[in-house]
Amino acid sequence: FYTFPIEWKSIKLDNVSINYINNQTFQNMSHLKLVILKSCKIKSIEDNSFSKLSLLNDLYLQMNELRRINRLTMFGLTGLITLNLNLNKIELIEPDAFLSLNRLVTLHLEHNMLLTLDNTLNGLVRLRSFNFRHNLIKVFTNQTFNGLINNVN
């Protein structure tokens, strides 16, 4: 695994084989504002890996091999404004997985393998742009857009 230097404000990596992110990867980097890990072959993110990154504004994890986002994958990203998970292989996002992302404005989930979004959007009270096209979702239930009820003007 990689451990990045403490003094960086941003990390931008493209086509680097990282495979996974663990809870030591961003240790002592609480000042990060931008992380771009594009086409890095990331297959998994350990729980609480981002827990110290409350100041992070933008997280781009597109074109990786992620399959699942659970309740603790994004935990701690309370300052996050943009999350890009495009072009992964995400089949499941657990209910309430984005609950701590209460400042999130933009969410990209295009080109994944999602079957449902039930209770995925809970807590996203500031979400204004949400793209989930090109997934495998066939049916929307009462729970699909539950968390966005307060966003309607």
PDB file of C-alpha atoms in Angstrom:
ATOM      1  CA  PHE A   1       0.000   0.000   0.000  1.00  0.00           C
ATOM      2  CA  TYR A   2       0.961   3.627  -0.406  1.00  0.00           C
ATOM      3  CA  THR A   3       1.498   6.224   2.295  1.00  0.00           C
ATOM      4  CA  PHE A   4       1.591   9.776   1.005  1.00  0.00           C
ATOM      5  CA  PRO A   5       3.712  12.686   2.272  1.00  0.00           C
ATOM      6  CA  ILE A   6       2.139  14.800   5.003  1.00  0.00           C
ATOM      7  CA  GLU A   7       2.648  18.233   3.420  1.00  0.00           C
ATOM      8  CA  TRP A   8       0.537  17.662   0.300  1.00  0.00           C
ATOM      9  CA  LYS A   9      -2.735  19.565  -0.221  1.00  0.00           C
ATOM     10  CA  SER A  10      -3.733  17.394  -3.178  1.00  0.00           C
ATOM     11  CA  ILE A  11      -2.976  13.991  -4.641  1.00  0.00           C
ATOM     12  CA  LYS A  12      -3.438  13.287  -8.344  1.00  0.00           C
ATOM     13  CA  LEU A  13      -2.543   9.837  -9.631  1.00  0.00           C
ATOM     14  CA  ASP A  14      -3.491   8.319 -12.955  1.00  0.00           C
ATOM     15  CA  ASN A  15      -2.749   4.765 -14.142  1.00  0.00           C
ATOM     16  CA  VAL A  16      -0.854   3.722 -11.028  1.00  0.00           C
ATOM     17  CA  SER A  17      -1.473   0.257  -9.586  1.00  0.00           C
ATOM     18  CA  ILE A  18      -2.688   0.827  -6.041  1.00  0.00           C
ATOM     19  CA  ASN A  19      -5.184  -2.089  -5.729  1.00  0.00           C
ATOM     20  CA  TYR A  20      -6.574  -1.038  -2.345  1.00  0.00           C
ATOM     21  CA  ILE A  21      -6.741   1.836   0.106  1.00  0.00           C
ATOM     22  CA  ASN A  22      -6.413   1.087   3.794  1.00  0.00           C
ATOM     23  CA  ASN A  23      -6.792   3.186   6.929  1.00  0.00           C
ATOM     24  CA  GLN A  24      -3.051   3.995   6.946  1.00  0.00           C
ATOM     25  CA  THR A  25      -2.946   5.395   3.393  1.00  0.00           C
ATOM     26  CA  PHE A  26      -3.975   8.935   4.349  1.00  0.00           C
ATOM     27  CA  GLN A  27      -2.727   8.872   7.924  1.00  0.00           C
ATOM     28  CA  ASN A  28      -1.687  12.330   9.181  1.00  0.00           C
ATOM     29  CA  MET A  29      -2.999  14.040   6.029  1.00  0.00           C
ATOM     30  CA  SER A  30      -6.023  15.807   7.490  1.00  0.00           C
ATOM     31  CA  HIS A  31      -5.303  18.968   5.419  1.00  0.00           C
ATOM     32  CA  LEU A  32      -5.970  17.349   2.004  1.00  0.00           C
ATOM     33  CA  LYS A  33      -8.508  19.194  -0.171  1.00  0.00           C
ATOM     34  CA  LEU A  34      -8.367  17.136  -3.387  1.00  0.00           C
ATOM     35  CA  VAL A  35      -7.729  13.464  -4.095  1.00  0.00           C
ATOM     36  CA  ILE A  36      -7.786  12.075  -7.640  1.00  0.00           C
ATOM     37  CA  LEU A  37      -7.014   8.375  -8.017  1.00  0.00           C
ATOM     38  CA  LYS A  38      -8.028   7.665 -11.598  1.00  0.00           C
ATOM     39  CA  SER A  39      -7.445   4.300 -13.291  1.00  0.00           C
ATOM     40  CA  CYS A  40      -5.448   2.998 -10.342  1.00  0.00           C
ATOM     41  CA  LYS A  41      -6.969  -0.506 -10.306  1.00  0.00           C
ATOM     42  CA  ILE A  42      -8.395   0.082  -6.817  1.00  0.00           C
ATOM     43  CA  LYS A  43     -10.486  -2.959  -5.890  1.00  0.00           C
ATOM     44  CA  SER A  44     -11.358  -2.124  -2.301  1.00  0.00           C
ATOM     45  CA  ILE A  45     -11.310   0.604   0.303  1.00  0.00           C
ATOM     46  CA  GLU A  46     -10.925  -0.458   3.906  1.00  0.00           C
ATOM     47  CA  ASP A  47     -13.429   0.895   6.420  1.00  0.00           C
ATOM     48  CA  ASN A  48     -12.529   4.307   7.855  1.00  0.00           C
ATOM     49  CA  SER A  49      -9.732   4.921   5.335  1.00  0.00           C
ATOM     50  CA  PHE A  50     -10.934   8.509   4.882  1.00  0.00           C
ATOM     51  CA  SER A  51     -11.923   9.127   8.515  1.00  0.00           C
ATOM     52  CA  LYS A  52      -9.243  11.803   9.086  1.00  0.00           C
ATOM     53  CA  LEU A  53     -10.023  13.729   5.887  1.00  0.00           C
ATOM     54  CA  SER A  54     -12.832  15.975   7.098  1.00  0.00           C
ATOM     55  CA  LEU A  55     -11.451  18.919   5.061  1.00  0.00           C
ATOM     56  CA  LEU A  56     -11.406  16.998   1.765  1.00  0.00           C
ATOM     57  CA  ASN A  57     -13.604  18.792  -0.797  1.00  0.00           C
ATOM     58  CA  ASP A  58     -13.248  16.607  -3.874  1.00  0.00           C
ATOM     59  CA  LEU A  59     -12.712  12.861  -4.222  1.00  0.00           C
ATOM     60  CA  TYR A  60     -12.339  11.336  -7.675  1.00  0.00           C
ATOM     61  CA  LEU A  61     -12.114   7.545  -7.823  1.00  0.00           C
ATOM     62  CA  GLN A  62     -13.274   6.998 -11.381  1.00  0.00           C
ATOM     63  CA  MET A  63     -12.128   4.184 -13.675  1.00  0.00           C
ATOM     64  CA  ASN A  64     -11.158   1.773 -10.905  1.00  0.00           C
ATOM     65  CA  GLU A  65     -12.440  -1.678  -9.979  1.00  0.00           C
ATOM     66  CA  LEU A  66     -14.539  -0.936  -6.911  1.00  0.00           C
ATOM     67  CA  ARG A  67     -17.464  -3.325  -6.431  1.00  0.00           C
ATOM     68  CA  ARG A  68     -18.981  -2.262  -3.119  1.00  0.00           C
ATOM     69  CA  ILE A  69     -19.401   0.851  -0.996  1.00  0.00           C
ATOM     70  CA  ASN A  70     -20.366   0.028   2.567  1.00  0.00           C
ATOM     71  CA  ARG A  71     -21.446   2.174   5.522  1.00  0.00           C
ATOM     72  CA  LEU A  72     -17.892   2.946   6.619  1.00  0.00           C
ATOM     73  CA  THR A  73     -16.167   3.318   3.236  1.00  0.00           C
ATOM     74  CA  MET A  74     -16.759   7.091   3.030  1.00  0.00           C
ATOM     75  CA  PHE A  75     -17.067   7.711   6.770  1.00  0.00           C
ATOM     76  CA  GLY A  76     -15.487  10.947   7.983  1.00  0.00           C
ATOM     77  CA  LEU A  77     -15.676  12.882   4.714  1.00  0.00           C
ATOM     78  CA  THR A  78     -17.876  15.548   6.280  1.00  0.00           C
ATOM     79  CA  GLY A  79     -16.455  18.346   4.095  1.00  0.00           C
ATOM     80  CA  LEU A  80     -16.814  16.493   0.804  1.00  0.00           C
ATOM     81  CA  ILE A  81     -18.538  18.475  -1.952  1.00  0.00           C
ATOM     82  CA  THR A  82     -17.854  16.300  -5.023  1.00  0.00           C
ATOM     83  CA  LEU A  83     -17.655  12.495  -5.176  1.00  0.00           C
ATOM     84  CA  ASN A  84     -16.928  10.785  -8.490  1.00  0.00           C
ATOM     85  CA  LEU A  85     -17.255   6.996  -8.631  1.00  0.00           C
ATOM     86  CA  ASN A  86     -17.831   6.736 -12.397  1.00  0.00           C
ATOM     87  CA  LEU A  87     -16.694   3.756 -14.411  1.00  0.00           C
ATOM     88  CA  ASN A  88     -16.112   1.311 -11.586  1.00  0.00           C
ATOM     89  CA  LYS A  89     -17.816  -2.057 -11.145  1.00  0.00           C
ATOM     90  CA  ILE A  90     -19.982  -1.057  -8.207  1.00  0.00           C
ATOM     91  CA  GLU A  91     -22.790  -3.552  -7.685  1.00  0.00           C
ATOM     92  CA  LEU A  92     -23.878  -2.461  -4.234  1.00  0.00           C
ATOM     93  CA  ILE A  93     -23.954   0.694  -2.178  1.00  0.00           C
ATOM     94  CA  GLU A  94     -25.183  -0.168   1.295  1.00  0.00           C
ATOM     95  CA  PRO A  95     -28.049   1.872   2.754  1.00  0.00           C
ATOM     96  CA  ASP A  96     -26.780   4.989   4.541  1.00  0.00           C
ATOM     97  CA  ALA A  97     -23.289   4.611   3.009  1.00  0.00           C
ATOM     98  CA  PHE A  98     -23.244   8.350   2.278  1.00  0.00           C
ATOM     99  CA  LEU A  99     -24.925   9.452   5.519  1.00  0.00           C
ATOM    100  CA  SER A 100     -21.890  11.388   6.804  1.00  0.00           C
ATOM    101  CA  LEU A 101     -21.518  13.303   3.517  1.00  0.00           C
ATOM    102  CA  ASN A 102     -23.885  16.080   4.556  1.00  0.00           C
ATOM    103  CA  ARG A 103     -22.069  18.755   2.471  1.00  0.00           C
ATOM    104  CA  LEU A 104     -22.050  16.701  -0.746  1.00  0.00           C
ATOM    105  CA  VAL A 105     -23.353  18.690  -3.724  1.00  0.00           C
ATOM    106  CA  THR A 106     -22.311  16.502  -6.674  1.00  0.00           C
ATOM    107  CA  LEU A 107     -22.406  12.701  -6.897  1.00  0.00           C
ATOM    108  CA  HIS A 108     -21.357  10.740  -9.984  1.00  0.00           C
ATOM    109  CA  LEU A 109     -22.209   7.032 -10.149  1.00  0.00           C
ATOM    110  CA  GLU A 110     -22.383   6.598 -13.928  1.00  0.00           C
ATOM    111  CA  HIS A 111     -21.302   3.423 -15.694  1.00  0.00           C
ATOM    112  CA  ASN A 112     -21.376   0.994 -12.793  1.00  0.00           C
ATOM    113  CA  MET A 113     -23.354  -2.189 -12.197  1.00  0.00           C
ATOM    114  CA  LEU A 114     -25.856  -0.912  -9.636  1.00  0.00           C
ATOM    115  CA  LEU A 115     -29.184  -2.742  -9.371  1.00  0.00           C
ATOM    116  CA  THR A 116     -30.754  -0.462  -6.755  1.00  0.00           C
ATOM    117  CA  LEU A 117     -30.259   2.829  -4.964  1.00  0.00           C
ATOM    118  CA  ASP A 118     -32.650   2.174  -2.067  1.00  0.00           C
ATOM    119  CA  ASN A 119     -31.717   4.298   0.970  1.00  0.00           C
ATOM    120  CA  THR A 120     -28.410   5.184  -0.694  1.00  0.00           C
ATOM    121  CA  LEU A 121     -29.093   8.921  -0.768  1.00  0.00           C
ATOM    122  CA  ASN A 122     -30.047   9.314   2.903  1.00  0.00           C
ATOM    123  CA  GLY A 123     -28.452  12.347   4.523  1.00  0.00           C
ATOM    124  CA  LEU A 124     -27.483  14.085   1.279  1.00  0.00           C
ATOM    125  CA  VAL A 125     -29.392  17.250   2.150  1.00  0.00           C
ATOM    126  CA  ARG A 126     -27.280  19.531  -0.087  1.00  0.00           C
ATOM    127  CA  LEU A 127     -27.100  17.270  -3.144  1.00  0.00           C
ATOM    128  CA  ARG A 128     -27.849  19.242  -6.305  1.00  0.00           C
ATOM    129  CA  SER A 129     -26.315  17.120  -9.062  1.00  0.00           C
ATOM    130  CA  PHE A 130     -26.693  13.353  -9.146  1.00  0.00           C
ATOM    131  CA  ASN A 131     -25.903  11.192 -12.156  1.00  0.00           C
ATOM    132  CA  PHE A 132     -26.484   7.439 -12.142  1.00  0.00           C
ATOM    133  CA  ARG A 133     -27.062   6.704 -15.820  1.00  0.00           C
ATOM    134  CA  HIS A 134     -25.724   3.546 -17.435  1.00  0.00           C
ATOM    135  CA  ASN A 135     -26.311   1.225 -14.491  1.00  0.00           C
ATOM    136  CA  LEU A 136     -28.513  -1.862 -14.244  1.00  0.00           C
ATOM    137  CA  ILE A 137     -31.345  -0.261 -12.253  1.00  0.00           C
ATOM    138  CA  LYS A 138     -34.714  -1.426 -13.552  1.00  0.00           C
ATOM    139  CA  VAL A 139     -37.100  -0.437 -10.749  1.00  0.00           C
ATOM    140  CA  PHE A 140     -37.342   2.531  -8.428  1.00  0.00           C
ATOM    141  CA  THR A 141     -39.082   2.051  -5.078  1.00  0.00           C
ATOM    142  CA  ASN A 142     -40.355   4.482  -2.443  1.00  0.00           C
ATOM    143  CA  GLN A 143     -36.905   4.290  -0.818  1.00  0.00           C
ATOM    144  CA  THR A 144     -34.893   5.189  -3.913  1.00  0.00           C
ATOM    145  CA  PHE A 145     -34.980   8.969  -3.523  1.00  0.00           C
ATOM    146  CA  ASN A 146     -35.911   9.017   0.160  1.00  0.00           C
ATOM    147  CA  GLY A 147     -32.944  11.080   1.304  1.00  0.00           C
ATOM    148  CA  LEU A 148     -33.546  13.789  -1.289  1.00  0.00           C
ATOM    149  CA  ILE A 149     -37.029  14.811  -0.178  1.00  0.00           C
ATOM    150  CA  ASN A 150     -35.719  18.050   1.378  1.00  0.00           C
ATOM    151  CA  ASN A 151     -33.875  19.021  -1.822  1.00  0.00           C
ATOM    152  CA  VAL A 152     -37.020  19.648  -3.870  1.00  0.00           C
ATOM    153  CA  ASN A 153     -37.809  23.360  -4.290  1.00  0.00           C
TER     154      ASN A 153
END
